[in-house]
mmCIF file of C-alpha atoms and ligand atoms in Angstrom:
data_model
loop_
_atom_site.group_PDB
_atom_site.id
_atom_site.type_symbol
_atom_site.label_atom_id
_atom_site.label_comp_id
_atom_site.label_asym_id
_atom_site.label_seq_id
_atom_site.Cartn_x
_atom_site.Cartn_y
_atom_site.Cartn_z
ATOM 1 C CA UNK A 1 -11.987 12.366 4.461
ATOM 2 C CA UNK A 2 -10.093 9.473 6.117
ATOM 3 C CA UNK A 3 -6.386 8.876 6.615
ATOM 4 C CA UNK A 4 -4.212 6.388 8.406
ATOM 5 C CA UNK A 5 -0.988 7.700 8.985
ATOM 6 C CA UNK A 6 2.048 4.885 11.103
ATOM 7 C CA UNK A 7 4.996 6.929 12.420
ATOM 8 C CA UNK A 8 7.905 5.023 13.501
ATOM 9 C CA UNK A 9 6.014 2.224 14.291
ATOM 10 C CA UNK A 10 7.569 -0.572 16.637
ATOM 11 C CA UNK A 11 6.835 -3.937 17.801
ATOM 12 C CA UNK A 12 8.970 -5.914 20.280
ATOM 13 C CA UNK A 13 7.625 -9.586 21.871
ATOM 14 C CA UNK A 14 10.718 -9.956 22.956
ATOM 15 C CA UNK A 15 14.560 -8.889 22.536
ATOM 16 C CA UNK A 16 14.915 -11.720 19.230
ATOM 17 C CA UNK A 17 10.961 -11.131 18.321
ATOM 18 C CA UNK A 18 10.587 -7.413 16.916
ATOM 19 C CA UNK A 19 8.203 -8.205 14.357
ATOM 20 C CA UNK A 20 7.752 -4.451 13.280
ATOM 21 C CA UNK A 21 10.280 -2.381 13.221
ATOM 22 C CA UNK A 22 10.276 1.151 12.436
ATOM 23 C CA UNK A 23 7.307 1.050 10.080
ATOM 24 C CA UNK A 24 6.392 4.465 8.546
ATOM 25 C CA UNK A 25 3.930 4.938 6.125
ATOM 26 C CA UNK A 26 0.304 6.855 5.011
ATOM 27 C CA UNK A 27 -2.479 5.659 3.505
ATOM 28 C CA UNK A 28 -4.949 8.339 1.537
ATOM 29 C CA UNK A 29 -8.510 8.666 1.349
ATOM 30 C CA UNK A 30 -9.467 5.724 -2.011
ATOM 31 C CA UNK A 31 -5.997 4.359 -1.237
ATOM 32 C CA UNK A 32 -6.116 0.416 -1.068
ATOM 33 C CA UNK A 33 -2.306 -0.968 0.898
ATOM 34 C CA UNK A 34 -1.596 -4.218 0.502
ATOM 35 C CA UNK A 35 0.800 -5.932 3.467
ATOM 36 C CA UNK A 36 2.866 -8.244 1.698
ATOM 37 C CA UNK A 37 5.069 -10.360 3.158
ATOM 38 C CA UNK A 38 6.266 -14.277 3.780
ATOM 39 C CA UNK A 39 4.475 -16.301 6.790
ATOM 40 C CA UNK A 40 6.198 -14.615 10.096
ATOM 41 C CA UNK A 41 7.026 -11.256 8.618
ATOM 42 C CA UNK A 42 4.799 -8.947 10.818
ATOM 43 C CA UNK A 43 1.803 -8.967 8.628
ATOM 44 C CA UNK A 44 -0.600 -9.745 11.538
ATOM 45 C CA UNK A 45 0.892 -7.710 14.025
ATOM 46 C CA UNK A 46 1.273 -3.860 12.657
ATOM 47 C CA UNK A 47 -2.477 -4.611 10.898
ATOM 48 C CA UNK A 48 -3.211 -5.265 15.287
ATOM 49 C CA UNK A 49 -1.438 -2.259 16.162
ATOM 50 C CA UNK A 50 -3.385 -0.160 13.739
ATOM 51 C CA UNK A 51 -6.121 -1.791 15.203
ATOM 52 C CA UNK A 52 -5.178 -0.982 18.707
ATOM 53 C CA UNK A 53 -5.843 -4.636 19.642
ATOM 54 C CA UNK A 54 -2.234 -4.621 20.557
ATOM 55 C CA UNK A 55 0.163 -1.087 21.800
ATOM 56 C CA UNK A 56 2.857 -0.686 20.266
ATOM 57 C CA UNK A 57 6.295 -0.466 21.801
ATOM 58 C CA UNK A 58 6.916 3.311 19.797
ATOM 59 C CA UNK A 59 5.939 5.190 17.805
ATOM 60 C CA UNK A 60 2.444 6.419 16.757
ATOM 61 C CA UNK A 61 -0.650 5.364 14.727
ATOM 62 C CA UNK A 62 -2.625 8.659 13.345
ATOM 63 C CA UNK A 63 -5.782 8.413 12.147
ATOM 64 C CA UNK A 64 -7.751 11.682 10.432
ATOM 65 C CA UNK A 65 -5.185 13.284 12.196
ATOM 66 C CA UNK A 66 -5.643 12.262 15.929
ATOM 67 C CA UNK A 67 -2.718 10.005 17.698
ATOM 68 C CA UNK A 68 -4.762 7.044 18.528
ATOM 69 C CA UNK A 69 -1.807 4.791 19.589
ATOM 70 C CA UNK A 70 -2.896 4.627 23.813
ATOM 71 C CA UNK A 71 -7.121 4.408 21.909
ATOM 72 C CA UNK A 72 -8.801 1.293 22.755
ATOM 73 C CA UNK A 73 -9.986 -0.471 19.455
ATOM 74 C CA UNK A 74 -13.605 0.315 20.032
ATOM 75 C CA UNK A 75 -12.528 4.038 19.881
ATOM 76 C CA UNK A 76 -10.858 3.750 16.786
ATOM 77 C CA UNK A 77 -13.676 3.899 14.278
ATOM 78 C CA UNK A 78 -12.176 0.809 12.225
ATOM 79 C CA UNK A 79 -13.437 -2.163 10.463
ATOM 80 C CA UNK A 80 -11.349 -5.590 11.014
ATOM 81 C CA UNK A 81 -12.144 -8.671 8.605
ATOM 82 C CA UNK A 82 -10.658 -11.891 9.920
ATOM 83 C CA UNK A 83 -9.661 -14.759 8.144
ATOM 84 C CA UNK A 84 -11.834 -17.066 10.397
ATOM 85 C CA UNK A 85 -15.190 -15.169 9.769
ATOM 86 C CA UNK A 86 -15.793 -15.007 12.801
ATOM 87 C CA UNK A 87 -19.708 -14.948 12.314
ATOM 88 C CA UNK A 88 -21.945 -15.718 15.248
ATOM 89 C CA UNK A 89 -23.079 -19.099 14.313
ATOM 90 C CA UNK A 90 -26.812 -18.511 15.796
ATOM 91 C CA UNK A 91 -27.560 -15.550 14.280
ATOM 92 C CA UNK A 92 -29.009 -15.384 10.711
ATOM 93 C CA UNK A 93 -26.996 -13.230 8.213
ATOM 94 C CA UNK A 94 -29.434 -10.398 8.740
ATOM 95 C CA UNK A 95 -28.045 -10.126 12.491
ATOM 96 C CA UNK A 96 -24.662 -10.901 11.843
ATOM 97 C CA UNK A 97 -24.647 -7.508 10.362
ATOM 98 C CA UNK A 98 -26.958 -5.572 12.009
ATOM 99 C CA UNK A 99 -24.884 -6.805 15.454
ATOM 100 C CA UNK A 100 -22.636 -3.805 15.437
ATOM 101 C CA UNK A 101 -25.132 -1.443 14.649
ATOM 102 C CA UNK A 102 -27.664 -2.453 17.502
ATOM 103 C CA UNK A 103 -24.474 -2.650 19.942
ATOM 104 C CA UNK A 104 -24.416 1.194 19.172
ATOM 105 C CA UNK A 105 -28.111 1.791 19.631
ATOM 106 C CA UNK A 106 -28.940 3.446 15.702
ATOM 107 C CA UNK A 107 -32.506 3.590 14.994
ATOM 108 C CA UNK A 108 -33.416 0.662 13.383
ATOM 109 C CA UNK A 109 -35.074 2.097 10.513
ATOM 110 C CA UNK A 110 -31.443 3.615 9.802
ATOM 111 C CA UNK A 111 -29.978 -0.127 9.970
ATOM 112 C CA UNK A 112 -31.900 -1.785 7.958
ATOM 113 C CA UNK A 113 -31.446 0.612 5.185
ATOM 114 C CA UNK A 114 -27.749 -0.001 5.646
ATOM 115 C CA UNK A 115 -27.971 -3.881 6.057
ATOM 116 C CA UNK A 116 -30.246 -3.543 2.783
ATOM 117 C CA UNK A 117 -27.546 -1.276 0.894
ATOM 118 C CA UNK A 118 -24.613 -3.885 2.065
ATOM 119 C CA UNK A 119 -26.765 -6.957 1.118
ATOM 120 C CA UNK A 120 -27.732 -5.556 -2.585
ATOM 121 C CA UNK A 121 -24.034 -4.779 -3.071
ATOM 122 C CA UNK A 122 -22.879 -8.238 -1.551
ATOM 123 C CA UNK A 123 -25.461 -10.189 -3.639
ATOM 124 C CA UNK A 124 -26.667 -11.691 0.117
ATOM 125 C CA UNK A 125 -30.099 -10.390 -0.382
ATOM 126 C CA UNK A 126 -31.542 -13.834 -0.274
ATOM 127 C CA UNK A 127 -29.289 -15.622 2.200
ATOM 128 C CA UNK A 128 -30.672 -12.578 4.927
ATOM 129 C CA UNK A 129 -32.393 -15.564 6.662
ATOM 130 C CA UNK A 130 -29.892 -18.072 7.018
ATOM 131 C CA UNK A 131 -27.447 -19.215 9.625
ATOM 132 C CA UNK A 132 -23.878 -18.786 8.655
ATOM 133 C CA UNK A 133 -23.438 -23.547 9.206
ATOM 134 C CA UNK A 134 -25.950 -23.098 6.277
ATOM 135 C CA UNK A 135 -23.671 -21.164 3.892
ATOM 136 C CA UNK A 136 -20.656 -22.219 1.817
ATOM 137 C CA UNK A 137 -17.417 -20.462 2.383
ATOM 138 C CA UNK A 138 -16.933 -17.778 -0.036
ATOM 139 C CA UNK A 139 -20.873 -16.888 1.144
ATOM 140 C CA UNK A 140 -20.289 -16.261 4.785
ATOM 141 C CA UNK A 141 -16.795 -14.281 3.317
ATOM 142 C CA UNK A 142 -19.539 -12.385 2.135
ATOM 143 C CA UNK A 143 -21.112 -12.025 5.439
ATOM 144 C CA UNK A 144 -18.084 -10.649 7.156
ATOM 145 C CA UNK A 145 -17.341 -8.720 4.775
ATOM 146 C CA UNK A 146 -20.823 -6.979 5.032
ATOM 147 C CA UNK A 147 -20.578 -6.855 8.856
ATOM 148 C CA UNK A 148 -17.677 -4.686 7.677
ATOM 149 C CA UNK A 149 -19.069 -2.565 5.713
ATOM 150 C CA UNK A 150 -22.412 -1.733 7.179
ATOM 151 C CA UNK A 151 -19.990 0.380 9.946
ATOM 152 C CA UNK A 152 -19.117 2.971 7.641
ATOM 153 C CA UNK A 153 -15.925 3.107 9.501
ATOM 154 C CA UNK A 154 -12.949 5.685 8.872
ATOM 155 C CA UNK A 155 -10.643 2.960 8.165
ATOM 156 C CA UNK A 156 -11.319 -1.435 6.827
ATOM 157 C CA UNK A 157 -8.441 -3.581 8.212
ATOM 158 C CA UNK A 158 -8.822 -7.554 6.780
ATOM 159 C CA UNK A 159 -6.657 -9.936 7.549
ATOM 160 C CA UNK A 160 -5.895 -12.586 4.663
ATOM 161 C CA UNK A 161 -9.878 -12.356 4.530
ATOM 162 C CA UNK A 162 -9.487 -14.699 1.104
ATOM 163 C CA UNK A 163 -7.402 -17.982 2.687
ATOM 164 C CA UNK A 164 -10.002 -20.195 3.964
ATOM 165 C CA UNK A 165 -10.883 -20.260 0.090
ATOM 166 C CA UNK A 166 -10.805 -22.884 -2.524
ATOM 167 C CA UNK A 167 -8.811 -21.842 -5.737
ATOM 168 C CA UNK A 168 -11.718 -20.592 -7.871
ATOM 169 C CA UNK A 169 -13.936 -19.105 -5.261
ATOM 170 C CA UNK A 170 -10.694 -16.603 -3.925
ATOM 171 C CA UNK A 171 -10.290 -15.386 -7.332
ATOM 172 C CA UNK A 172 -14.336 -14.838 -7.622
ATOM 173 C CA UNK A 173 -14.279 -13.058 -3.921
ATOM 174 C CA UNK A 174 -10.952 -11.129 -4.948
ATOM 175 C CA UNK A 175 -12.816 -9.724 -8.077
ATOM 176 C CA UNK A 176 -15.839 -9.186 -5.831
ATOM 177 C CA UNK A 177 -13.322 -7.507 -3.295
ATOM 178 C CA UNK A 178 -11.649 -4.926 -6.227
ATOM 179 C CA UNK A 179 -15.436 -3.886 -7.219
ATOM 180 C CA UNK A 180 -16.487 -3.456 -3.647
ATOM 181 C CA UNK A 181 -13.523 -1.326 -2.894
ATOM 182 C CA UNK A 182 -13.433 0.728 -6.188
ATOM 183 C CA UNK A 183 -16.383 1.983 -4.863
ATOM 184 C CA UNK A 184 -16.023 3.412 -1.320
ATOM 185 C CA UNK A 185 -13.045 5.837 -0.610
ATOM 186 C CA UNK A 186 -12.471 4.527 2.704
ATOM 187 C CA UNK A 187 -8.804 3.992 3.181
ATOM 188 C CA UNK A 188 -8.455 0.004 3.285
ATOM 189 C CA UNK A 189 -4.903 -1.851 4.758
ATOM 190 C CA UNK A 190 -5.310 -5.578 3.509
ATOM 191 C CA UNK A 191 -3.043 -7.942 4.868
ATOM 192 C CA UNK A 192 -1.754 -11.096 2.084
ATOM 193 C CA UNK A 193 0.830 -13.448 1.546
ATOM 194 C CA UNK A 194 -0.512 -13.798 -2.383
ATOM 195 C CA UNK A 195 1.162 -12.056 -4.413
ATOM 196 C CA UNK A 196 -1.827 -12.060 -7.504
ATOM 197 C CA UNK A 197 -4.007 -10.992 -4.518
ATOM 198 C CA UNK A 198 -1.578 -8.040 -3.567
ATOM 199 C CA UNK A 199 -1.000 -7.089 -7.107
ATOM 200 C CA UNK A 200 -4.865 -7.249 -8.452
ATOM 201 C CA UNK A 201 -6.682 -5.248 -5.771
ATOM 202 C CA UNK A 202 -3.996 -2.531 -4.128
ATOM 203 C CA UNK A 203 -3.005 0.777 -5.323
ATOM 204 C CA UNK A 204 -0.013 0.853 -3.667
ATOM 205 C CA UNK A 205 2.198 -2.302 -1.808
ATOM 206 C CA UNK A 206 4.157 -2.413 0.896
ATOM 207 C CA UNK A 207 6.524 -5.696 1.451
ATOM 208 C CA UNK A 208 7.265 -6.731 4.556
ATOM 209 C CA UNK A 209 10.370 -8.897 5.261
ATOM 210 C CA UNK A 210 11.440 -9.689 9.219
ATOM 211 C CA UNK A 211 9.856 -6.680 10.436
ATOM 212 C CA UNK A 212 11.532 -4.487 8.063
ATOM 213 C CA UNK A 213 9.544 -2.833 5.099
ATOM 214 C CA UNK A 214 11.641 -3.351 1.922
ATOM 215 C CA UNK A 215 9.706 -1.568 -0.677
ATOM 216 C CA UNK A 216 6.463 0.828 -0.380
ATOM 217 C CA UNK A 217 5.143 1.494 -4.204
ATOM 218 C CA UNK A 218 2.385 0.728 -6.389
ATOM 219 C CA UNK A 219 2.060 -2.619 -7.622
ATOM 220 C CA UNK A 220 3.534 -1.883 -11.839
ATOM 221 C CA UNK A 221 6.686 -0.347 -9.370
ATOM 222 C CA UNK A 222 7.322 -3.497 -7.279
ATOM 223 C CA UNK A 223 7.077 -5.667 -10.528
ATOM 224 C CA UNK A 224 8.942 -3.694 -12.907
ATOM 225 C CA UNK A 225 11.631 -2.302 -10.250
ATOM 226 C CA UNK A 226 12.185 -4.328 -7.367
ATOM 227 C CA UNK A 227 14.070 -2.642 -4.649
ATOM 228 C CA UNK A 228 16.243 -5.275 -3.752
ATOM 229 C CA UNK A 229 16.527 -8.922 -4.273
ATOM 230 C CA UNK A 230 14.024 -9.933 -1.407
ATOM 231 C CA UNK A 231 11.299 -7.905 -3.036
ATOM 232 C CA UNK A 232 12.364 -9.492 -6.863
ATOM 233 C CA UNK A 233 12.323 -12.895 -5.347
ATOM 234 C CA UNK A 234 9.123 -12.552 -3.959
ATOM 235 C CA UNK A 235 6.951 -11.035 -5.957
ATOM 236 C CA UNK A 236 6.499 -12.690 -9.649
ATOM 237 C CA UNK A 237 5.070 -16.139 -10.356
ATOM 238 C CA UNK A 238 7.593 -18.147 -11.918
ATOM 239 C CA UNK A 239 9.851 -16.391 -9.220
ATOM 240 C CA UNK A 240 12.702 -14.619 -10.839
ATOM 241 C CA UNK A 241 16.098 -16.438 -11.898
ATOM 242 C CA UNK A 242 18.544 -14.582 -9.608
ATOM 243 C CA UNK A 243 22.491 -15.157 -10.518
ATOM 244 C CA UNK A 244 25.152 -14.395 -9.072
ATOM 245 C CA UNK A 245 27.760 -13.570 -11.487
ATOM 246 C CA UNK A 246 31.374 -12.406 -12.218
ATOM 247 C CA UNK A 247 32.382 -9.279 -13.742
ATOM 248 C CA UNK A 248 35.279 -8.634 -16.281
ATOM 249 C CA UNK A 249 35.623 -5.340 -17.372
ATOM 250 C CA UNK A 250 32.328 -3.688 -17.968
ATOM 251 C CA UNK A 251 29.953 -7.134 -18.816
ATOM 252 C CA UNK A 252 29.510 -9.864 -16.369
ATOM 253 C CA UNK A 253 29.901 -13.597 -17.170
ATOM 254 C CA UNK A 254 27.311 -15.755 -17.767
ATOM 255 C CA UNK A 255 28.857 -19.422 -18.785
ATOM 256 C CA UNK A 256 30.289 -18.617 -22.043
ATOM 257 C CA UNK A 257 28.321 -15.384 -22.387
ATOM 258 C CA UNK A 258 28.543 -11.684 -21.996
ATOM 259 C CA UNK A 259 26.150 -9.496 -20.370
ATOM 260 C CA UNK A 260 26.572 -5.552 -20.992
ATOM 261 C CA UNK A 261 26.583 -4.338 -17.152
ATOM 262 C CA UNK A 262 24.985 -0.846 -16.453
ATOM 263 C CA UNK A 263 27.258 2.056 -16.418
ATOM 264 C CA UNK A 264 28.557 2.261 -12.399
ATOM 265 C CA UNK A 265 31.083 4.183 -11.155
ATOM 266 C CA UNK A 266 33.487 1.247 -10.446
ATOM 267 C CA UNK A 267 33.277 -2.199 -11.236
ATOM 268 C CA UNK A 268 32.494 -4.549 -8.372
ATOM 269 C CA UNK A 269 34.143 -8.291 -8.734
ATOM 270 C CA UNK A 270 30.511 -9.939 -8.418
ATOM 271 C CA UNK A 271 26.777 -8.537 -8.977
ATOM 272 C CA UNK A 272 23.473 -10.778 -9.183
ATOM 273 C CA UNK A 273 21.406 -10.860 -12.781
ATOM 274 C CA UNK A 274 17.765 -10.912 -11.978
ATOM 275 C CA UNK A 275 15.864 -12.090 -14.963
ATOM 276 C CA UNK A 276 11.997 -13.103 -15.112
ATOM 277 C CA UNK A 277 11.343 -15.979 -16.897
ATOM 278 C CA UNK A 278 8.708 -13.718 -18.613
ATOM 279 C CA UNK A 279 11.423 -11.877 -20.447
ATOM 280 C CA UNK A 280 13.586 -14.699 -21.836
ATOM 281 C CA UNK A 281 12.714 -15.640 -25.273
ATOM 282 C CA UNK A 282 13.629 -17.955 -28.143
ATOM 283 C CA UNK A 283 16.188 -15.723 -29.328
ATOM 284 C CA UNK A 284 16.658 -14.937 -33.075
ATOM 285 C CA UNK A 285 19.221 -14.161 -35.138
ATOM 286 C CA UNK A 286 19.326 -10.462 -34.907
ATOM 287 C CA UNK A 287 19.126 -10.756 -31.315
ATOM 288 C CA UNK A 288 21.895 -8.552 -29.089
ATOM 289 C CA UNK A 289 21.939 -11.167 -26.490
ATOM 290 C CA UNK A 290 21.817 -14.585 -26.753
ATOM 291 C CA UNK A 291 22.532 -17.774 -24.284
ATOM 292 C CA UNK A 292 22.837 -21.494 -25.800
ATOM 293 C CA UNK A 293 22.239 -24.047 -22.836
ATOM 294 C CA UNK A 294 20.317 -27.482 -22.920
ATOM 295 C CA UNK A 295 16.865 -27.761 -21.533
ATOM 296 C CA UNK A 296 16.758 -30.248 -18.889
ATOM 297 C CA UNK A 297 12.984 -29.646 -17.723
ATOM 298 C CA UNK A 298 9.793 -28.502 -18.796
ATOM 299 C CA UNK A 299 7.120 -28.022 -16.852
ATOM 300 C CA UNK A 300 3.613 -27.401 -18.684
ATOM 301 C CA UNK A 301 1.880 -24.875 -16.848
ATOM 302 C CA UNK A 302 -1.341 -24.786 -19.379
ATOM 303 C CA UNK A 303 -1.071 -21.719 -21.675
ATOM 304 C CA UNK A 304 2.892 -22.040 -21.592
ATOM 305 C CA UNK A 305 5.656 -23.863 -20.685
ATOM 306 C CA UNK A 306 7.897 -23.391 -17.944
ATOM 307 C CA UNK A 307 11.869 -24.619 -19.231
ATOM 308 C CA UNK A 308 14.586 -24.890 -16.987
ATOM 309 C CA UNK A 309 17.980 -24.842 -19.063
ATOM 310 C CA UNK A 310 21.249 -25.340 -18.093
ATOM 311 C CA UNK A 311 23.695 -22.167 -19.610
ATOM 312 C CA UNK A 312 26.505 -23.346 -21.873
ATOM 313 C CA UNK A 313 29.845 -22.905 -20.161
ATOM 314 C CA UNK A 314 28.502 -22.763 -16.400
ATOM 315 C CA UNK A 315 26.673 -25.000 -14.021
ATOM 316 C CA UNK A 316 24.126 -21.864 -13.780
ATOM 317 C CA UNK A 317 20.392 -22.439 -14.077
ATOM 318 C CA UNK A 318 17.712 -20.030 -16.296
ATOM 319 C CA UNK A 319 14.246 -20.741 -16.829
ATOM 320 C CA UNK A 320 12.317 -19.395 -19.547
ATOM 321 C CA UNK A 321 8.442 -19.090 -20.162
ATOM 322 C CA UNK A 322 7.888 -20.349 -23.478
ATOM 323 C CA UNK A 323 4.814 -20.597 -25.747
ATOM 324 C CA UNK A 324 4.122 -24.723 -25.375
ATOM 325 C CA UNK A 325 5.263 -26.830 -28.151
ATOM 326 C CA UNK A 326 8.634 -24.910 -28.659
ATOM 327 C CA UNK A 327 11.305 -26.607 -26.507
ATOM 328 C CA UNK A 328 11.862 -30.076 -25.221
ATOM 329 C CA UNK A 329 13.706 -31.869 -22.678
ATOM 330 C CA UNK A 330 17.439 -32.629 -23.459
ATOM 331 C CA UNK A 331 17.699 -30.221 -26.609
ATOM 332 C CA UNK A 332 19.864 -27.297 -27.114
ATOM 333 C CA UNK A 333 17.868 -24.450 -27.074
ATOM 334 C CA UNK A 334 19.414 -20.582 -28.208
ATOM 335 C CA UNK A 335 17.583 -17.672 -25.454
ATOM 336 C CA UNK A 336 17.364 -14.251 -25.767
ATOM 337 C CA UNK A 337 16.705 -11.734 -22.712
ATOM 338 C CA UNK A 338 16.760 -7.923 -23.537
ATOM 339 C CA UNK A 339 19.337 -6.374 -21.842
ATOM 340 C CA UNK A 340 17.209 -3.374 -20.094
ATOM 341 C CA UNK A 341 14.813 -5.979 -19.131
ATOM 342 C CA UNK A 342 17.375 -7.183 -16.750
ATOM 343 C CA UNK A 343 17.458 -6.021 -13.040
ATOM 344 C CA UNK A 344 21.016 -5.642 -11.258
ATOM 345 C CA UNK A 345 21.799 -5.978 -7.397
ATOM 346 C CA UNK A 346 24.170 -5.162 -5.404
ATOM 347 C CA UNK A 347 25.911 -8.282 -4.273
ATOM 348 C CA UNK A 348 26.683 -7.128 -0.782
ATOM 349 C CA UNK A 349 23.597 -5.035 0.137
ATOM 350 C CA UNK A 350 20.934 -6.785 -2.502
ATOM 351 C CA UNK A 351 19.538 -3.245 -2.815
ATOM 352 C CA UNK A 352 18.803 -2.628 -6.837
ATOM 353 C CA UNK A 353 21.741 -1.185 -8.889
ATOM 354 C CA UNK A 354 19.867 1.875 -10.363
ATOM 355 C CA UNK A 355 20.409 1.848 -14.482
ATOM 356 C CA UNK A 356 21.155 5.644 -16.122
ATOM 357 C CA UNK A 357 17.689 5.105 -17.549
ATOM 358 C CA UNK A 358 15.779 4.592 -14.085
ATOM 359 C CA UNK A 359 18.747 7.579 -12.735
ATOM 360 C CA UNK A 360 16.577 9.743 -15.336
ATOM 361 C CA UNK A 361 13.090 8.701 -14.736
ATOM 362 C CA UNK A 362 13.452 10.938 -11.548
ATOM 363 C CA UNK A 363 10.438 11.349 -9.559
ATOM 364 C CA UNK A 364 8.367 7.412 -9.689
ATOM 365 C CA UNK A 365 4.850 7.488 -10.583
ATOM 366 C CA UNK A 366 2.773 8.017 -7.978
ATOM 367 C CA UNK A 367 5.461 10.113 -5.867
ATOM 368 C CA UNK A 368 5.876 7.350 -3.861
ATOM 369 C CA UNK A 369 9.094 6.353 -1.906
ATOM 370 C CA UNK A 370 11.004 3.308 -1.973
ATOM 371 C CA UNK A 371 12.534 2.080 1.214
ATOM 372 C CA UNK A 372 15.377 -0.573 1.819
ATOM 373 C CA UNK A 373 16.643 -1.668 4.625
ATOM 374 C CA UNK A 374 20.201 -2.491 3.312
ATOM 375 C CA UNK A 375 21.619 -3.922 6.858
ATOM 376 C CA UNK A 376 18.993 -6.825 7.259
ATOM 377 C CA UNK A 377 19.481 -7.459 3.005
ATOM 378 C CA UNK A 378 22.966 -8.214 3.639
ATOM 379 C CA UNK A 379 22.120 -10.698 6.662
ATOM 380 C CA UNK A 380 20.368 -12.748 4.534
ATOM 381 C CA UNK A 381 21.379 -15.607 1.282
ATOM 382 C CA UNK A 382 18.839 -15.848 -1.376
ATOM 383 C CA UNK A 383 18.292 -18.177 -3.670
ATOM 384 C CA UNK A 384 16.651 -18.943 -6.621
ATOM 385 C CA UNK A 385 13.540 -21.026 -5.838
HETATM 386 N N1 ATP B 401 1.643 -12.579 21.047
HETATM 387 C C1 ATP B 401 3.514 -12.572 20.546
HETATM 388 N N2 ATP B 401 3.669 -13.252 21.528
HETATM 389 C C2 ATP B 401 5.235 -13.699 21.074
HETATM 390 N N3 ATP B 401 5.166 -13.580 19.917
HETATM 391 C C3 ATP B 401 4.290 -13.329 18.816
HETATM 392 C C4 ATP B 401 3.379 -13.103 19.439
HETATM 393 N N4 ATP B 401 2.452 -13.041 17.737
HETATM 394 C C5 ATP B 401 3.388 -12.772 16.730
HETATM 395 N N5 ATP B 401 4.344 -13.612 16.967
HETATM 396 C C6 ATP B 401 5.691 -13.289 16.518
HETATM 397 O O1 ATP B 401 5.843 -12.395 15.745
HETATM 398 C C7 ATP B 401 6.233 -12.682 14.406
HETATM 399 C C8 ATP B 401 5.192 -11.907 13.438
HETATM 400 O O2 ATP B 401 3.923 -12.832 13.573
HETATM 401 P P1 ATP B 401 2.612 -12.241 12.632
HETATM 402 O O3 ATP B 401 1.824 -12.637 13.506
HETATM 403 O O4 ATP B 401 2.458 -10.469 12.667
HETATM 404 O O5 ATP B 401 3.342 -12.943 10.917
HETATM 405 P P2 ATP B 401 2.158 -12.715 9.640
HETATM 406 O O6 ATP B 401 3.266 -12.176 9.063
HETATM 407 O O7 ATP B 401 0.691 -12.378 10.336
HETATM 408 O O8 ATP B 401 2.744 -14.181 9.813
HETATM 409 P P3 ATP B 401 1.400 -15.198 8.906
HETATM 410 O O9 ATP B 401 1.473 -15.063 7.124
HETATM 411 O O10 ATP B 401 1.920 -16.494 8.829
HETATM 412 O O11 ATP B 401 0.096 -14.848 9.483
HETATM 413 C C9 ATP B 401 6.511 -14.195 14.369
HETATM 414 O O12 ATP B 401 7.596 -15.196 14.603
HETATM 415 C C10 ATP B 401 5.330 -14.628 15.399
HETATM 416 O O13 ATP B 401 5.759 -15.397 15.868
HETATM 417 MG MG1 MG B 402 -1.240 -13.385 9.504
#
């Protein structure tokens, strides 16, 4: 049974550069954790702390119950895959995959067996005699992965392993990765700023911003119940509409329209309403909440159109994903939004306002805690696209 625990990890480079701030989380056997966040938020630094490539300023890294915070990377039994592949150019695929095992003086028949197993798994058998320079990016990426898999480590660490691949290849290798890691139980920590990778590969996602853990939850929870405005705006494409609205009694005011607020102890002067473009539809006569406006932009995404609408009676804009051929630039349109599809956020802290429905649904799936850092949230102004 392998397990990774991070306890109150901190990394301070300078008083102004603190890319890892008090991060605590666990990754159990069979779990695939993705560290997701924008460039510079501290993902690679956190991974390097887990690998032992850098010491933490404070806090502990525990692997299988052993505190390895001050143990060198060679003694942690972890395997790491980097964005750059880092293959030996003068060695064949076979030699590249076998190199780590040879260093550890493993018997050669065991090395052969392991390399052959991994070669089968990754579809590399016919490339074993090639050198990295004679292969495509996707093939090289699979060799780098093979070198990690063959080690049979306690933990896999991957830092943006797909970012050097073109879009189509990324999709293929992503699917390969999912199948490979679904078949094994070793905990995985995977770094990416690509939300599609995070959503498709992970059993849980840690969203990071400015060194802080914003939310730790399964992908569906992150998408359906983002813990704060940052997560709401970062996860989901096209981006969620985030509208700052004045409150009037039990309603939020959107131009000429009133949106019923969730039950709150006291009504704040303003709230932020989060509405995913995919939750906005063409209105039908019996819809509870319909909003009129004028379309000022139509973007053809192939399967659907992304339309931008200026809401009647206000300067606010709302974007909707609609089937193609349903809306045209310059047209007036009536849109419906199911009230239960609206996410509400506190204007001061950026934190999610739990609706009654959510409060009643107590324990989130998998028993994961959500984590937010309000003090950091309130320092930032989140914008909608
Ligand atoms: N050795 C270092 N000394 C000082 N600052 C550093 C060092 N390494 C990283 N940083 C800073 O720490 C912050 C986090 O860097 P990190 O590489 O962890 O970001 P990241 O989330 O992996 O970003 P990206 O998606 O661009 O790879 C950045 O502001 C970076 O400039
Ligand atoms: Mg990085």
